[in-house]
XYZ file of C-alpha atoms in Angstrom:
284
model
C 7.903 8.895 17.779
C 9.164 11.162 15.080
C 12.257 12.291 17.187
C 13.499 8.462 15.997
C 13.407 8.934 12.615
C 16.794 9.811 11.347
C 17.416 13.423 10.179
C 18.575 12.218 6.803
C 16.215 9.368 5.706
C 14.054 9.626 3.094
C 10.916 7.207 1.867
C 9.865 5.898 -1.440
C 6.220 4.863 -1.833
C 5.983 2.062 -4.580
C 2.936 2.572 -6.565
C 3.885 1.698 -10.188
C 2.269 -1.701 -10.458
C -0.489 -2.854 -12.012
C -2.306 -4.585 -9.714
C -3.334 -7.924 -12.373
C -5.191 -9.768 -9.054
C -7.752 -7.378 -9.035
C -8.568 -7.171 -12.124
C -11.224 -5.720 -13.625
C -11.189 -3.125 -10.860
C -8.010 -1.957 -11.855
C -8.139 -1.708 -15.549
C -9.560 2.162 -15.192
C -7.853 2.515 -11.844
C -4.321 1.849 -10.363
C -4.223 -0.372 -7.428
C -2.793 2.912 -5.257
C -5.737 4.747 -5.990
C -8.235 1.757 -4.957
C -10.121 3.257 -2.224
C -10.102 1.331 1.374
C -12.292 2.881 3.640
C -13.173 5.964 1.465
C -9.398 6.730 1.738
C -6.693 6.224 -1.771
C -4.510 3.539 -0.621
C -1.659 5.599 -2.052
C -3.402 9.041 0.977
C -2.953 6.282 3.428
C 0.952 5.951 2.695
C 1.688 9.250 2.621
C -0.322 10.102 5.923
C 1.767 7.271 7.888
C 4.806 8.908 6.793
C 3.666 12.214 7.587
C 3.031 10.864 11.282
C 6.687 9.831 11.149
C 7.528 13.428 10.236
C 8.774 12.565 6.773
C 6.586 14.593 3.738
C 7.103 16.811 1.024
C 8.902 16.378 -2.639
C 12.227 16.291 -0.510
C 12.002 13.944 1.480
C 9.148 11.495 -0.072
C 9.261 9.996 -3.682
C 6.365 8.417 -5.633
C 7.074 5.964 -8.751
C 4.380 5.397 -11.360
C 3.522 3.433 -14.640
C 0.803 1.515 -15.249
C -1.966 4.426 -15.132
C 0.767 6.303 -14.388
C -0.740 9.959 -15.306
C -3.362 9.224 -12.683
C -0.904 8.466 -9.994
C 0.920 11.938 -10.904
C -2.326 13.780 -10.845
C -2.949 12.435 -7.649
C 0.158 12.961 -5.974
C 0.887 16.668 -7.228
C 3.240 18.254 -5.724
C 3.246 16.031 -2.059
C 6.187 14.000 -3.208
C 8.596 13.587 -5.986
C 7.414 12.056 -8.834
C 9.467 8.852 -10.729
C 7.505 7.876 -14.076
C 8.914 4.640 -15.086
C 8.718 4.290 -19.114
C 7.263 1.327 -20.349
C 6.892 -1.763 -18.091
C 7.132 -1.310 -13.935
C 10.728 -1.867 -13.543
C 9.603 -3.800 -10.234
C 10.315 -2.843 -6.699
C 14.074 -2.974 -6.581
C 14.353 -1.244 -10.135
C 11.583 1.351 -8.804
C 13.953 2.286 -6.113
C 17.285 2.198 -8.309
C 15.287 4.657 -11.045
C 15.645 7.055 -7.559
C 19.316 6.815 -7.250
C 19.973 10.377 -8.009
C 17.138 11.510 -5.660
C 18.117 9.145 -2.711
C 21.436 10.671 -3.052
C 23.442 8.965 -0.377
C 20.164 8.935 1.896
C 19.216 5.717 3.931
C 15.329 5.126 2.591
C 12.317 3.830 3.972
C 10.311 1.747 0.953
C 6.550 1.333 1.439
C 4.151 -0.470 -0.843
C 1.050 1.802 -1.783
C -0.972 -1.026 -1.375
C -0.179 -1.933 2.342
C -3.046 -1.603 4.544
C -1.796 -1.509 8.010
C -4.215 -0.256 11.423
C -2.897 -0.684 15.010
C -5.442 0.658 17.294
C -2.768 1.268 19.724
C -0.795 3.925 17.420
C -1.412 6.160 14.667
C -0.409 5.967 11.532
C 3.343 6.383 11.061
C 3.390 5.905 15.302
C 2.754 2.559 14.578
C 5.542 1.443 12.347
C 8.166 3.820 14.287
C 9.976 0.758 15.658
C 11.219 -0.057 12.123
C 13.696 3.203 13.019
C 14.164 2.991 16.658
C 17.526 1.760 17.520
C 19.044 1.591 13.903
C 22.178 0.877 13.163
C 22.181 2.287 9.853
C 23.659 -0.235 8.251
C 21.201 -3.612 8.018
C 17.883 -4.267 6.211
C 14.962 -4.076 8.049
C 11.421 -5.255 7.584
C 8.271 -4.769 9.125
C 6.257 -8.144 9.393
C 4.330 -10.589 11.416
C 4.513 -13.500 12.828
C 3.481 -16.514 9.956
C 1.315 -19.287 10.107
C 3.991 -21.405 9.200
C 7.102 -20.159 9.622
C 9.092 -22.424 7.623
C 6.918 -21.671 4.453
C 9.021 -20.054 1.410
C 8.397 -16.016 1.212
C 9.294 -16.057 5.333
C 11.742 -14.073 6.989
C 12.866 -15.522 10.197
C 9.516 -17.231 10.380
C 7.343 -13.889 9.672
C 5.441 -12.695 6.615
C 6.575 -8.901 5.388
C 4.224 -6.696 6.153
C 4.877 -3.518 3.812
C 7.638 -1.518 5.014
C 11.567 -2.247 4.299
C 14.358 0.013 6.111
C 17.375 0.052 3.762
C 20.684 1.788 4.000
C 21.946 3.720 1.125
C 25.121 0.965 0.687
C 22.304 -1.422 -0.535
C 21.072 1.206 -3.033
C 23.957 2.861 -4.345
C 24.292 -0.276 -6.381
C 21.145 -1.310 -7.750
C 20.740 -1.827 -11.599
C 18.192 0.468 -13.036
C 16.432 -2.771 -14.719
C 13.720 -4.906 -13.457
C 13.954 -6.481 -10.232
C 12.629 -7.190 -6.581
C 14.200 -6.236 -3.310
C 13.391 -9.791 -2.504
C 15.797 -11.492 -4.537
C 18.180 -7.934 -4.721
C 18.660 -7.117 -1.387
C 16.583 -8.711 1.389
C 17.501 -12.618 0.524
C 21.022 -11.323 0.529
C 21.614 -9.352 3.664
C 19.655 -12.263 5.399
C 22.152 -14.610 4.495
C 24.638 -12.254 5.345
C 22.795 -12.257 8.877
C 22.552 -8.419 8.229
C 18.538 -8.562 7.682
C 15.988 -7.634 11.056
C 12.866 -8.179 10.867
C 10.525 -5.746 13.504
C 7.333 -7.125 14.415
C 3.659 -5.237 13.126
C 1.908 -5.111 15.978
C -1.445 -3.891 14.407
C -3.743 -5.699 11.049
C -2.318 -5.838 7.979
C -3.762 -6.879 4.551
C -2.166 -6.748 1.267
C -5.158 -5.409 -0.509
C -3.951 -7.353 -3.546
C -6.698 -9.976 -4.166
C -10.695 -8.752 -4.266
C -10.956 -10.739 -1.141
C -7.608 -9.271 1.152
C -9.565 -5.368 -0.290
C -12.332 -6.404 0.481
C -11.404 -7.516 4.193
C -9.424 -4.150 4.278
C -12.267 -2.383 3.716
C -14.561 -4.048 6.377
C -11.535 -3.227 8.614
C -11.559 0.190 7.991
C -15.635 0.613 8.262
C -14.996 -1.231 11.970
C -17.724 -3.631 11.668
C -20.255 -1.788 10.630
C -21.082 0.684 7.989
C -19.077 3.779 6.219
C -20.746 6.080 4.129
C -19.150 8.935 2.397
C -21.469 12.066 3.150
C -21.575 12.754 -0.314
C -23.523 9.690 -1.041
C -26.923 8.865 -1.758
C -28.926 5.551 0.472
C -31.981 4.728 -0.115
C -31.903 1.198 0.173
C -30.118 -0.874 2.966
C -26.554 -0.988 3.953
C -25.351 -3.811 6.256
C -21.236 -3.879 7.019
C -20.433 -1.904 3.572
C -17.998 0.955 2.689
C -20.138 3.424 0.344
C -17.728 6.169 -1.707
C -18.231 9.741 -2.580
C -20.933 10.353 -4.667
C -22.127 6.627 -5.053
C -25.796 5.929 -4.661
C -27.201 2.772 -3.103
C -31.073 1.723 -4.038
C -30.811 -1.471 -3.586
C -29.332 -3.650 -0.970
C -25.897 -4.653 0.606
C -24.259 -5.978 2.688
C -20.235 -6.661 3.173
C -19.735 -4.695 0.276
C -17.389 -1.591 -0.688
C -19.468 0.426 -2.988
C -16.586 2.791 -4.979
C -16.711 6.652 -5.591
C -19.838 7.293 -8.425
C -20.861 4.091 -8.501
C -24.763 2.593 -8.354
C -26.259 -0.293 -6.865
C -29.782 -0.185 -8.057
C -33.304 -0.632 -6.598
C -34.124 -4.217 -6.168
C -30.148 -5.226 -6.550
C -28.874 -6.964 -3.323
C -25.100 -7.353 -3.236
C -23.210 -9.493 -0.701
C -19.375 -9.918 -0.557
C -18.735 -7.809 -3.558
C -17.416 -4.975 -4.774
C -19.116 -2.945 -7.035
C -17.701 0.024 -9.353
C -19.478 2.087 -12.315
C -23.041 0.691 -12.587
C -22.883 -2.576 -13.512
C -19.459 -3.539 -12.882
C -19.995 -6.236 -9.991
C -16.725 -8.520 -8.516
C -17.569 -11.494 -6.488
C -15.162 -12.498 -3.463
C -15.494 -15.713 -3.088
């Protein structure tokens, strides 16, 4: 698949936010770091573009603000690094703060906090039809299919599904100030009938609400359980996701246990997540 990708194109992972909807697990940690399946959600963007052939401080770009130190700590030296000052300047200003770095470069835009699986592909395999057969010149999306097409946030009936394809005409322009690509660029090369959208073939979750990460994370453990090998069980694990260096006494069950954290003899969790050793969120 990576003999499709276009010798010139670059890709900006979008992992400034700050992740309000899951809340309080993000007030220590950015949303691209939250773990899904013992994996950064930021290490699962970068690997998919690796599998398309696309990696290093070249040819991928990383923006960060809210916890923003933690993101460029993470990253190092794997991609460029865009530290917005201040407030997130949004995904549209995100990608115009890279003007200079796109530099006349058509640009694949990812969202850290896409989780995407197609058993039939691997990572970056799986979203290669985004690039196949493009004409360099429209916007396209990766999405799926809605369950009601019609509803507003659709794009010719489907739901966007973490990826955007966008040619550098569409970029040169953008205003270094806080916007979307929504409103910037997608809504307008749509009604310009210059907008594609390429159907996701595999799961996709958002990871933006406790109960979307949550799902993720039971997606990634494949129905049953994932434990780092690093971590300490003595109690019972049923359908849970158990970090690095966490220790489980006590009992749970469709539950992501995070990196360190305890869940304590004669606790039973159930549809939670729990990080630190007390810090418990519900999903409803």
């Amino acid at each position: 698949m990576a003999a499709a990708v276009p010798a010139q194109l670059c890709a900006v992972v979008l992992a400034a936010g700050e992740g309000t909807r899951l809340r309080p697990l993000t007030e220590r940690v950015p949303k691209a770091l939250c773990p899904v399946g013992n994996v950064p959600l930021l290490d699962r963007a970068l690997a998919r573009l690796a599998g398309l052939g696309v990696t290093g401080p070249d040819r991928v770009a990383v923006n960060a603000c809210y916890l923003g130190d933690q993101v460029v700590a993470h990253v190092g030296d794997r991609a460029h690094l865009s530290v917005e000052p201040g407030d997130p300047l949004g995904t549209a200003g995100g990608v115009a703060n890279l003007r200079d770095w796109i530099d006349g470069r058509p640009v694949l835009v990812g969202n850290a906090d896409a989780y995407l699986a197609d058993p039939a592909a691997a990572p970056g395999p799986d979203v290669a039809a985004l690039l196949d057969g493009w004409d360099g010149h429209t916007v396209r999306l990766l999405g799926q299919p809605a369950a009601d097409p019609a509803a507003p946030g659709t794009f010719a009936g489907h739901c966007f599904t973490g990826f955007s394809l966008l040619p550098w005409r569409l970029v040169r322009d953008l205003p270094v100030v806080f916007s979307d690509l929504v409103r910037a660029v997608w809504r307008p090369a749509e009604a310009a009938g210059a907008l594609t959208v390429v159907p996701y073939r595999g799961t996709f979750f958002d990871t933006g609400t406790p109960a979307d990460y949550l799902a993720a994370n039971l997606h990634a453990a494949a129905g049953g359980t994932l434990v780092d090998p690093s971590a300490t069980v003595t109690g019972h694990c049923m359908e849970s996701v158990v970090g690095a260096g966490a220790r489980v006494d006590g009992e749970v069950s469709r539950t992501v246990v995070w990196p360190g954290a305890t869940v304590h003899h004669g606790e039973r969790l159930r549809d939670a997540i729990r990080a630190g050793s007390t810090l418990t969120v519900p999903v409803d």
